[in-house]
mmCIF file of C-alpha atoms in Angstrom:
data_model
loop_
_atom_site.group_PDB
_atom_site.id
_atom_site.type_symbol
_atom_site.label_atom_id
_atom_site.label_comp_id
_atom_site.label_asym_id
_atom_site.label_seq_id
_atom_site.Cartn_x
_atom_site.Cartn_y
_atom_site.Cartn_z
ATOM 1 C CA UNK X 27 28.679 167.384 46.757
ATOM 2 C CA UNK X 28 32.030 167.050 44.889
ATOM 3 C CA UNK X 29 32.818 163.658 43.304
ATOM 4 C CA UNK X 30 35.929 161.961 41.629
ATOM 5 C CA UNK X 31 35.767 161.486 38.030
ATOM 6 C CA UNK X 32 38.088 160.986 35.190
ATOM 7 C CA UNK X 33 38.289 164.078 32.618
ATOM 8 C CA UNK X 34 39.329 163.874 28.657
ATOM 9 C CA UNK X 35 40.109 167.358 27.699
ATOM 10 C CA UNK X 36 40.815 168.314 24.386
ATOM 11 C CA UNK X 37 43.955 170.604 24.197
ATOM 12 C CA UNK X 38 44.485 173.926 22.254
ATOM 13 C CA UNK X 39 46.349 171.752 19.176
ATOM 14 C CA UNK X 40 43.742 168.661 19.125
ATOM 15 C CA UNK X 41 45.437 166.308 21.407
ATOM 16 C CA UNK X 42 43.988 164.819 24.234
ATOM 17 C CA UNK X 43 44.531 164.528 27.844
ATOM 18 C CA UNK X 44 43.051 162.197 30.561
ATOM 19 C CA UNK X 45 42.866 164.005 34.510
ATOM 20 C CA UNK X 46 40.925 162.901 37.603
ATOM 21 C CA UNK X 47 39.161 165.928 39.047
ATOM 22 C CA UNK X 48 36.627 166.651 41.615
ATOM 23 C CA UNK X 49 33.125 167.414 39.578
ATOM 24 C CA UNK X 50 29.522 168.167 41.231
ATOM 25 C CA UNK X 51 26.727 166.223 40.831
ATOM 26 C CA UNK X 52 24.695 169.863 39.649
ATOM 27 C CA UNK X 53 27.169 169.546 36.486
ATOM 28 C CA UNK X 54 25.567 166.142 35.373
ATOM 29 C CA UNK X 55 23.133 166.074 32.543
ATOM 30 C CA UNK X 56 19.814 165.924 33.004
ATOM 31 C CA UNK X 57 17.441 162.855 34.157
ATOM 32 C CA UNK X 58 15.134 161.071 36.290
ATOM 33 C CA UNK X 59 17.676 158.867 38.539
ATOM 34 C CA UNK X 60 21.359 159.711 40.129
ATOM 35 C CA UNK X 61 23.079 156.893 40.921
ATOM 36 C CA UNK X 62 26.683 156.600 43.148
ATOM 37 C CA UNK X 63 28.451 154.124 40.757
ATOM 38 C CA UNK X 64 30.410 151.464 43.035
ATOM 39 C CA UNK X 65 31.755 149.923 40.007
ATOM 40 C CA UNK X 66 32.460 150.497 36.212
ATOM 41 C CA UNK X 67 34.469 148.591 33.458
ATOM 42 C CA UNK X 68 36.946 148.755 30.822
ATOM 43 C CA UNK X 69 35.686 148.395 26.823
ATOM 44 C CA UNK X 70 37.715 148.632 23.533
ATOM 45 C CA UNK X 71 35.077 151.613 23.182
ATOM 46 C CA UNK X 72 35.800 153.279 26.533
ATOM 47 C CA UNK X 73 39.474 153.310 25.513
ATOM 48 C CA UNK X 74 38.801 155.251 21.900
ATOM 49 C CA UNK X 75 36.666 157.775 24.117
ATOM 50 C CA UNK X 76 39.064 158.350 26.648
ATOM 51 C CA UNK X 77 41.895 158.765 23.670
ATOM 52 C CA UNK X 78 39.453 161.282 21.679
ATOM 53 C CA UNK X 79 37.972 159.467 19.080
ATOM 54 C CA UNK X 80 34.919 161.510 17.861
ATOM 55 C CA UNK X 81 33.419 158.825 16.500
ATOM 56 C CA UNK X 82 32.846 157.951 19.787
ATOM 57 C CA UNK X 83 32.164 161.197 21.737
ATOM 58 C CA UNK X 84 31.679 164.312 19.431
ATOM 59 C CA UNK X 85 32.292 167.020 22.252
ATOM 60 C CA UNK X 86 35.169 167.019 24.953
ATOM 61 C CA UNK X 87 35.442 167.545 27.774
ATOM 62 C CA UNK X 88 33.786 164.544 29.094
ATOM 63 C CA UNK X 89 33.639 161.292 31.552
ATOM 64 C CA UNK X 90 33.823 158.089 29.721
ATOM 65 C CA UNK X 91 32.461 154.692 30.926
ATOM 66 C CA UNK X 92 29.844 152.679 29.095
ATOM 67 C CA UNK X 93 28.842 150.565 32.159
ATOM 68 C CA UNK X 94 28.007 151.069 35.298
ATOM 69 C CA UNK X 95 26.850 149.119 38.578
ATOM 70 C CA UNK X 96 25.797 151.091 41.660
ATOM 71 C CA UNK X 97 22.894 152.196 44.256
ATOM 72 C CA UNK X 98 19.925 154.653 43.280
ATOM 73 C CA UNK X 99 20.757 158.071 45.407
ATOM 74 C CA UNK X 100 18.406 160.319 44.049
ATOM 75 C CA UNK X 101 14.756 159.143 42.111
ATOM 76 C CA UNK X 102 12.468 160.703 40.200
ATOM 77 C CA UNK X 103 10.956 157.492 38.663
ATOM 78 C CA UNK X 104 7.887 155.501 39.934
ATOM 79 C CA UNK X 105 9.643 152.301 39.027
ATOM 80 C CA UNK X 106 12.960 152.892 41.130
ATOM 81 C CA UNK X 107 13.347 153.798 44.865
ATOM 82 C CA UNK X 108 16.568 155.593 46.873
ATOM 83 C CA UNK X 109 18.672 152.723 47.689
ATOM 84 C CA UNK X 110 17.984 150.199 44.639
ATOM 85 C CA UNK X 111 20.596 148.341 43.493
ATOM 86 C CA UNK X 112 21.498 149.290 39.513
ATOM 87 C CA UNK X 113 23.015 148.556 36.400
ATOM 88 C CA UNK X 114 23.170 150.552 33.282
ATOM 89 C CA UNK X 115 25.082 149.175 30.230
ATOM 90 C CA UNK X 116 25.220 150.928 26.813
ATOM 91 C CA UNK X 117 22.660 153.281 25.309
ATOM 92 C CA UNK X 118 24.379 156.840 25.227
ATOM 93 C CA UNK X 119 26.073 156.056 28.452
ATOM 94 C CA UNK X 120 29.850 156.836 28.660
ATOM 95 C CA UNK X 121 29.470 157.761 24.502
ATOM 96 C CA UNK X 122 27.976 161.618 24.697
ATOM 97 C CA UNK X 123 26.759 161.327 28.498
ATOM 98 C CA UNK X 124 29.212 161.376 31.298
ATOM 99 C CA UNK X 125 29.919 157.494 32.497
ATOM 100 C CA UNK X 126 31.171 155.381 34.869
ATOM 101 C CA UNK X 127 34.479 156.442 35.738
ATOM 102 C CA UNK X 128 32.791 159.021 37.746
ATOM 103 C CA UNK X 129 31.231 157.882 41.484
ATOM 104 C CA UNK X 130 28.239 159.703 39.904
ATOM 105 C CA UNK X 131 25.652 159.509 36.809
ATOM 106 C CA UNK X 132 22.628 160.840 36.233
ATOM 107 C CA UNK X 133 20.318 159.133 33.698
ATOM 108 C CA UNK X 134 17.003 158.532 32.070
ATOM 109 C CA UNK X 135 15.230 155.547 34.253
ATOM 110 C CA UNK X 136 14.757 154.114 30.859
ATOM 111 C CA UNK X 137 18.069 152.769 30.727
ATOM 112 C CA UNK X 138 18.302 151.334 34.117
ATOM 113 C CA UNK X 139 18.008 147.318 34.436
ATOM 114 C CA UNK X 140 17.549 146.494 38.662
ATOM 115 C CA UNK X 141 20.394 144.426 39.788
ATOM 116 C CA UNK X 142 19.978 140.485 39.392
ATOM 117 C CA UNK X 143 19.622 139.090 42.510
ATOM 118 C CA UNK X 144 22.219 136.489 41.922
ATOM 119 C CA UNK X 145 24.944 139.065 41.381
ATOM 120 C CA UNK X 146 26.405 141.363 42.932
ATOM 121 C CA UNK X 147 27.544 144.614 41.822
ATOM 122 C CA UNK X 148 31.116 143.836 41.306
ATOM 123 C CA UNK X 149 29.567 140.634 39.164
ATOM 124 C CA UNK X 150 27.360 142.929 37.353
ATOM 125 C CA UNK X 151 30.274 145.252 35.972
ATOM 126 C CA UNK X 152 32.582 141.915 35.474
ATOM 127 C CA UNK X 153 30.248 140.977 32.877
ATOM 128 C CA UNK X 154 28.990 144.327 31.829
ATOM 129 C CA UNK X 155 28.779 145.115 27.781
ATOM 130 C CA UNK X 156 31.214 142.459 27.144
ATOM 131 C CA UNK X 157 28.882 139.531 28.933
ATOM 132 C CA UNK X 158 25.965 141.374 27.810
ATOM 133 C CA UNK X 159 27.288 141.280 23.934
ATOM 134 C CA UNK X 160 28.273 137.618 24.602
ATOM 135 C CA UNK X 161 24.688 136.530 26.177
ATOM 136 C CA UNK X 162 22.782 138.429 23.462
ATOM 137 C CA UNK X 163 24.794 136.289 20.811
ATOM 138 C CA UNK X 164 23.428 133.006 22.124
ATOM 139 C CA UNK X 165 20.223 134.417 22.894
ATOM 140 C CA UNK X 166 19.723 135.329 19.084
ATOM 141 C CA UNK X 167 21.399 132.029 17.954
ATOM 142 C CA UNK X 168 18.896 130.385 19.855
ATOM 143 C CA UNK X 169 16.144 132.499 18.833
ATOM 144 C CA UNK X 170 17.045 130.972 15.223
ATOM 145 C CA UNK X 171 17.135 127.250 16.811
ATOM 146 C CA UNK X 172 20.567 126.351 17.750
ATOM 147 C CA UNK X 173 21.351 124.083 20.047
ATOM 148 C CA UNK X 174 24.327 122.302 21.786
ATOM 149 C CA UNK X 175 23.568 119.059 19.584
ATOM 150 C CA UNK X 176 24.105 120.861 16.564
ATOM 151 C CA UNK X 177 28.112 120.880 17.024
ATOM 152 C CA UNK X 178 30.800 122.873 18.511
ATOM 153 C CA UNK X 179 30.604 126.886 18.252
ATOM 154 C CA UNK X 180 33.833 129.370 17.910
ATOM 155 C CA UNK X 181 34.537 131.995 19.729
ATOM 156 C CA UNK X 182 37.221 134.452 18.419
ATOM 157 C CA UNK X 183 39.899 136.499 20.446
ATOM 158 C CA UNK X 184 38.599 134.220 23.351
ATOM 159 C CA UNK X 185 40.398 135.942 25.466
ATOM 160 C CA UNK X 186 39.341 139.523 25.562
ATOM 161 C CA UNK X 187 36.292 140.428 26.748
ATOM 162 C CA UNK X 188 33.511 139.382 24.879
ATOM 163 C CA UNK X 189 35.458 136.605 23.849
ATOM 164 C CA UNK X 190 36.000 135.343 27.810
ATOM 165 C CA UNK X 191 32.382 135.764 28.574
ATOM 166 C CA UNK X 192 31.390 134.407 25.245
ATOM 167 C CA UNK X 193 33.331 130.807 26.417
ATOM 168 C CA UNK X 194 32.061 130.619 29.855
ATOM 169 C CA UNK X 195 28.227 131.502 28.737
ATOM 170 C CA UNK X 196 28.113 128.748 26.041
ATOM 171 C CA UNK X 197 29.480 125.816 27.832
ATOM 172 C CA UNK X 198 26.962 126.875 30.965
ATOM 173 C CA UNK X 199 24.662 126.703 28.600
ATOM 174 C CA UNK X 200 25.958 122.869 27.547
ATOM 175 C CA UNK X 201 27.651 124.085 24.216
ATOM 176 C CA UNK X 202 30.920 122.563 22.731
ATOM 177 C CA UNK X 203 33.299 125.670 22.310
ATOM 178 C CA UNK X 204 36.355 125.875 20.173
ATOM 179 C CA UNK X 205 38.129 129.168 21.787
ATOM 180 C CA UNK X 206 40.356 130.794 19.068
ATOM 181 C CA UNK X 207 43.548 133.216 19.982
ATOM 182 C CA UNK X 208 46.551 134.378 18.845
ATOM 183 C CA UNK X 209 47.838 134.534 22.794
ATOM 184 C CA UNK X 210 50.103 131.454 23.593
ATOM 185 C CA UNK X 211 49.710 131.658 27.083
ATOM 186 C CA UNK X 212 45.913 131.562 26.774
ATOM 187 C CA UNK X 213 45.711 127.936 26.970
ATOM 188 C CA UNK X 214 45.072 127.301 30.981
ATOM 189 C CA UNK X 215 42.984 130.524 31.072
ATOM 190 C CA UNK X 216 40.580 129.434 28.402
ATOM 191 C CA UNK X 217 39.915 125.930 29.699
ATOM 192 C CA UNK X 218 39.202 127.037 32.608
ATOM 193 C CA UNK X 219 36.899 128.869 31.515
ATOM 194 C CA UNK X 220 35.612 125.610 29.566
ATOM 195 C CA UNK X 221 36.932 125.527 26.809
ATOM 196 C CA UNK X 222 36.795 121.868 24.658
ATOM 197 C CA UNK X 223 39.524 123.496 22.096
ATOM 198 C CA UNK X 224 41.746 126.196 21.876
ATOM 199 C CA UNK X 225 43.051 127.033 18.378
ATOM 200 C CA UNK X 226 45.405 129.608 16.848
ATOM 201 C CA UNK X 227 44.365 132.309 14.547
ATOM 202 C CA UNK X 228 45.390 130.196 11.595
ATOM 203 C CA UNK X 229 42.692 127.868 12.458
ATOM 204 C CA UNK X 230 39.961 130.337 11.090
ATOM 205 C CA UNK X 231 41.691 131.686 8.315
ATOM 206 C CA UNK X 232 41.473 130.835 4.822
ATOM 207 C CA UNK X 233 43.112 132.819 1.783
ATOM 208 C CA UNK X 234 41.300 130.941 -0.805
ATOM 209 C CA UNK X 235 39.628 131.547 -3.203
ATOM 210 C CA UNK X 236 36.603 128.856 -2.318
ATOM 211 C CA UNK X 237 33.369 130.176 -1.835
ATOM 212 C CA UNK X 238 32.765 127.239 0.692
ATOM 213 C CA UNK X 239 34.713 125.063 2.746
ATOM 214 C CA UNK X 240 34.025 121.568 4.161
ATOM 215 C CA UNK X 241 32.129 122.167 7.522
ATOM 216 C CA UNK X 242 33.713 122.290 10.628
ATOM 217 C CA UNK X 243 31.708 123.822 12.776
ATOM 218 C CA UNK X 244 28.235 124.978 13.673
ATOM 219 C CA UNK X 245 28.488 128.460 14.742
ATOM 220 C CA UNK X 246 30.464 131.077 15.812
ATOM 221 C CA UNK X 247 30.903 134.348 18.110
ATOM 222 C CA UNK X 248 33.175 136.551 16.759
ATOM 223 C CA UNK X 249 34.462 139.663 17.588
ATOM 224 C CA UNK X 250 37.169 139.871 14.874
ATOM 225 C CA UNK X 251 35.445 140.658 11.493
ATOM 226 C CA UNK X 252 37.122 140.613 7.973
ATOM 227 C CA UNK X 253 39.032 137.460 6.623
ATOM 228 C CA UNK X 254 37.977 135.791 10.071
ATOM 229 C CA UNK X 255 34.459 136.487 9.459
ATOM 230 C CA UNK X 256 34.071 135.020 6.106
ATOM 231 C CA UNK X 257 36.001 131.911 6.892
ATOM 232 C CA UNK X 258 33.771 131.587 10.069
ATOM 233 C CA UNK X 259 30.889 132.058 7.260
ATOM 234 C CA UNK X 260 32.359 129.474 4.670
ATOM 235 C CA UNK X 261 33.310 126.273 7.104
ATOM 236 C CA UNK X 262 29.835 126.663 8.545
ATOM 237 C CA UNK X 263 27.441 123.878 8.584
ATOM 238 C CA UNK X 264 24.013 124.258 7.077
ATOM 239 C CA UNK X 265 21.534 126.274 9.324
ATOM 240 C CA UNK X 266 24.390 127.218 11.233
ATOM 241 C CA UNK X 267 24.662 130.881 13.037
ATOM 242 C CA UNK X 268 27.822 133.136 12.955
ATOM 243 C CA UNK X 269 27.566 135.879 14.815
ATOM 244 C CA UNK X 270 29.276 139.372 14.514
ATOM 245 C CA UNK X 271 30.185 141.575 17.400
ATOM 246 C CA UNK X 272 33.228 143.141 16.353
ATOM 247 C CA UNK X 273 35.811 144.703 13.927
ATOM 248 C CA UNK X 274 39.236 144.223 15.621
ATOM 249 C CA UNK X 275 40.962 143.005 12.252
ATOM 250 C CA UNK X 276 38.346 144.900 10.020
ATOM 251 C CA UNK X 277 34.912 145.900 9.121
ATOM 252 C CA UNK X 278 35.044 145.122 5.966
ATOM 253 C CA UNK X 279 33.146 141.888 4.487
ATOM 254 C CA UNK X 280 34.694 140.599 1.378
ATOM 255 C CA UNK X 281 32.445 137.745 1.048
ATOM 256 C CA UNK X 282 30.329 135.728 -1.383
ATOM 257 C CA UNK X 283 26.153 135.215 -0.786
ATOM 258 C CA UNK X 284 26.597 131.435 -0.854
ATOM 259 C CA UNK X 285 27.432 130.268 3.005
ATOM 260 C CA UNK X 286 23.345 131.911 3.095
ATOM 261 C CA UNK X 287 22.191 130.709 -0.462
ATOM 262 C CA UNK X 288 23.422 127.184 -0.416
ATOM 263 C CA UNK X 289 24.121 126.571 2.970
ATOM 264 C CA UNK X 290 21.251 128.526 4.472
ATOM 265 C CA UNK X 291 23.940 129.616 6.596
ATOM 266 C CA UNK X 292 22.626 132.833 9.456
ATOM 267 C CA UNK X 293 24.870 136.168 9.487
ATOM 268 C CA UNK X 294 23.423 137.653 12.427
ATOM 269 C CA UNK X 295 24.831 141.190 14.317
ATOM 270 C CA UNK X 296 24.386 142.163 17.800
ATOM 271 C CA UNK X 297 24.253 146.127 18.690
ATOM 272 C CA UNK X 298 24.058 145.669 22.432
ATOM 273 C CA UNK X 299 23.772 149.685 22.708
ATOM 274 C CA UNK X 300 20.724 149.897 21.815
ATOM 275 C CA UNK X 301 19.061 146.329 22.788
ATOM 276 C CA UNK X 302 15.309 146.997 23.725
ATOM 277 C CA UNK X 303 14.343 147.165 27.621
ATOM 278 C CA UNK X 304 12.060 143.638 26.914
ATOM 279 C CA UNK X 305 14.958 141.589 25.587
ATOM 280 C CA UNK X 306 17.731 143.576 28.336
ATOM 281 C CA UNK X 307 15.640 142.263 30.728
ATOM 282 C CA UNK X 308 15.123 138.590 29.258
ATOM 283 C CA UNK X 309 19.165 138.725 28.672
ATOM 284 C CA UNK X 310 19.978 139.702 32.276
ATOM 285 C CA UNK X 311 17.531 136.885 33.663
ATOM 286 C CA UNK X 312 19.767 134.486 32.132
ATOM 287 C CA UNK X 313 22.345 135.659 33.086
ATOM 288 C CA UNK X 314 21.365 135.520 36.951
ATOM 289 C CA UNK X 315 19.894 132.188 36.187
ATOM 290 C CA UNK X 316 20.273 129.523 33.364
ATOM 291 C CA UNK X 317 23.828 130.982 31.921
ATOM 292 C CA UNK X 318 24.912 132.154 35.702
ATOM 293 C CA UNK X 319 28.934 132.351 35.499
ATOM 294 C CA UNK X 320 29.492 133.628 38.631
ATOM 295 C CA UNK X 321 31.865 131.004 39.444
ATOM 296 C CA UNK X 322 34.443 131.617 36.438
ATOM 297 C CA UNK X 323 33.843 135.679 37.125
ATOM 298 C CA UNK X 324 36.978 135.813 39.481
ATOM 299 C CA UNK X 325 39.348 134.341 36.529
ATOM 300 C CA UNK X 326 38.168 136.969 33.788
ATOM 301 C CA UNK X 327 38.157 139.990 36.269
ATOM 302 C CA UNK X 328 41.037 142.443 37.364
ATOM 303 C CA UNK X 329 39.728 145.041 39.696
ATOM 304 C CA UNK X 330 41.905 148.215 39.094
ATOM 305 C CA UNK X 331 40.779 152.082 40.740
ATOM 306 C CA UNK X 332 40.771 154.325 38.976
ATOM 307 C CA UNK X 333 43.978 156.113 39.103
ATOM 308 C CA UNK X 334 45.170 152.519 37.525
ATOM 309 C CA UNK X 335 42.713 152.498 35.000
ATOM 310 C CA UNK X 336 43.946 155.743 33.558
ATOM 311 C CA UNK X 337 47.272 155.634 34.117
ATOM 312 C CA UNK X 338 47.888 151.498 32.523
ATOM 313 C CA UNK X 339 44.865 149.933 31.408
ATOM 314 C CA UNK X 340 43.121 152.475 28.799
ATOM 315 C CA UNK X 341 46.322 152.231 26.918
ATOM 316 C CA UNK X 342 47.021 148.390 27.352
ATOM 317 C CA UNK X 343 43.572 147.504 25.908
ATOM 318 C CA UNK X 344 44.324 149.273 23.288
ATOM 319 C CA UNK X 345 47.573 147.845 22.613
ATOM 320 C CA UNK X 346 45.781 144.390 23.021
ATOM 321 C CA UNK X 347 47.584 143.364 25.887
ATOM 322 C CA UNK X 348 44.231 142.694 28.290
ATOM 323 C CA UNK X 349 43.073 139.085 28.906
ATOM 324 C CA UNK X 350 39.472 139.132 30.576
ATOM 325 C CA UNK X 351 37.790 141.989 31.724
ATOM 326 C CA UNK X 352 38.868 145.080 33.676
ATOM 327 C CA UNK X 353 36.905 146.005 36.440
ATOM 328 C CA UNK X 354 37.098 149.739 37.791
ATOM 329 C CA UNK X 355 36.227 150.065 41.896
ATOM 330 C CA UNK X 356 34.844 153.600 42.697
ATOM 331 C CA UNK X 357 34.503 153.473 46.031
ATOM 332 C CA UNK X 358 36.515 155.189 48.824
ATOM 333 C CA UNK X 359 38.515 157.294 46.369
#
C-alpha cells in the first residue's frame, strides 16, 4: 500500500533536495511493529537531516522525523497488539531509519513506549523529544535532590522547544523559573506558560574573568552551551544542578573546575536518544501524571501538514524563527 512521505535526495553535485513521494510500506527497514504515524514533530535535528547533514544521517535518500505518535498496524511483538496506541521518540528513529514524516514506520518494539493515557496522540508529538529532553532534566536534577525550595531554576532560549516545555514542566512541578530569551515578544508567551521571570540573554552572560560569581540561582536547563553554560555554572548556588541539553551558541566549554570543587556545583547532560526503556517509561508517567501540561500544550503547538512543514518550517527552525513546538498532522494526506 503506497504512503506519503517526505524524501531528502542527495543530487549529482552534493546538494540536497526535499520531495513528498508516494513510498510502500515493503521499502521500510526491517522490524517487529509497523505503525501508521498520525502525528510527527519538528526538531533542530530533524531540520539538519532534512538539509543533509551527515552527521546526522550518513546515507541519502531518506525520511526524516525523530518522533512519532500513531496506532500499531502490523505486530510481531508479544508486548504490542494491532490497534495500540504508540509513541516512539529518539533512538535511531528519523537519524539512519526512515521517520515520521512518513504515515508509515517500521521499528524494533524495543523502542516503542504505549501511549499515556492522559494524552492523546497529538499531545504526545506536542511534547515529543523536546518535552521528553525537558522532563528528563528535572527528573535527573531531582535524582541529585533538588527541589522547588532550593530557589528559582533557568531555562535558556525559553522559547524554543525544549526551552517551552522546560518552563511549563518545572512550575507544574512547583518550581520558580526564570525563562531567558533573546525574543522581545516572548514576554506574554512565556508567562503563560508560568514563567516568574523573563530575562534577556545578557542576564546569563558574563565576560569575566571570575571563576565564580555571587549566586543567583539554583539551577538551570539550558539548551544554549558555551559562554551561557559557564555563567549558568559560575552564579550557581552550592549543590545546585545545571543541566546541558544543547549547543545552539556552542559546544565548546571554556570553563574552570571550581563551580564543582568549591561550590559542589552538578554539570549534568541529558542524551534523550538513547534514554533506557526503565527510565522512558518512569519519564512518560510523569508526564501523564505529576508534570501533566496538557493544559499549556495548545500555546506551544502549531500543527502544520506536511507540505507546510517542508516547504516553511524546516527552514524557519533553522533560521531560529520558531517559538514552541511544531507539530506535523499525517493524516488524510
Amino acid at each position: 500500500m503506497p504512503f506519503k512521505a517526505l524524501w531528502v535526495t542527495e543530487t549529482e553535485t552534493g546538494t540536497f533536495e526535499r520531495t513528498i513521494i508516494d513510498r510502500l510500506i515493503d521499502d521500510l527497514p526491517s522490524g517487529e511493529l509497523v505503525i501508521r504515524v498520525h502525528y510527527s514533530s519538528l526538531n533542530y535535528k530533524d531540520a539538519l537531516s532534512a538539509t543533509g547533514n551527515k552527521g546526522i544521517t550518513r546515507k541519502y535518500p531518506h525520511t526524516p522525523g525523530i518522533d512519532a505518535a500513531g496506532v500499531v498496524e502490523i505486530c510481531r511483538n508479544e508486548q504490542f497488539a494491532v490497534g495500540d496506541e504508540v509513541v516512539v521518540t529518539g533512538n535511531d528513529l528519523g537519524m539512519n531509519t526512515c521517520g515520521g514524516y512518513g504515515q508509515f514506520i517500521r521499528v524494533p518494539a524495543s523502542w516503542v513506549v504505549k501511549k499515556p493515557e492522559n494524552l492523546s496522540l497529538k499531545d504526545c508529538m506536542t511534547i515529543g523529544t523536546a518535552g521528553f529532553t525537558a522532563a528528563c532534566a528535572l527528573y535527573k536534577m531531582e535524582l541529585m535532590k533538588m527541589t522547588p525550595a532550593m530557589g528559582p531554576i533557568v531555562v535558556t532560549g525559553a522559547t524554543g522547544g525544549v526551552g517551552s516545555m522546560a518552563v511549563s514542566i518545572l512550575t507544574k512541578a512547583g518550581y520558580e523559573v526564570i525563562a531567558v530569551s533573546g525574543k522581545s515578544n516572548a514576554m506574554e508567551y512565556l508567562q503563560h506558560l508560568g514563567a516568574t521571570r523573563v530575562e534577556d540573554r545578557s542576564f546569563v552572560t558574563d565576560f569575566t574573568s571570575k571563576a565564580l560569581l555571587k549566586p543567583k540561582w539554583a539551577g538551570a536547563i539550558d539548551t544554549v552551551g558555551g559562554d551561557t553554560l559557564v555563567t549558568l555554572l559560575k552564579a550557581c548556588q552550592p549543590e545546585g544542578c545545571v543541566v546541558s541539553t544543547g549547543l545552539v551558541s556552542s559546544p565548546k566549554l571554556d570553563a574552570t573546575v571550581y563551580p564543582f570543587i568549591l561550590n559542589g556545583v552538578n554539570l549534568l547532560g541529558i542524551g534523550s536518544a538513547e534514554t533506557p526503556m526503565a527510565v522512558r517509561l518512569i519519564v512518560w508517567e510523569k508526564l501523564n501524571t505529576d508534570w501533566n501540561i496538557k493544559d499549556k500544550l495548545p500555546a506551544i503547538a502549531k500543527e502544520v501538514t506536511l507540505e507546510e512543514l517542508n516547504a516553511t518550517y524546516i527552514d524557519s527552525i533553522l533560521q531560529g524563527k520558531i517559538m514552541g513546538r511544531i507539530v506535523v498532522n499525517l493524516n488524510n494526506l
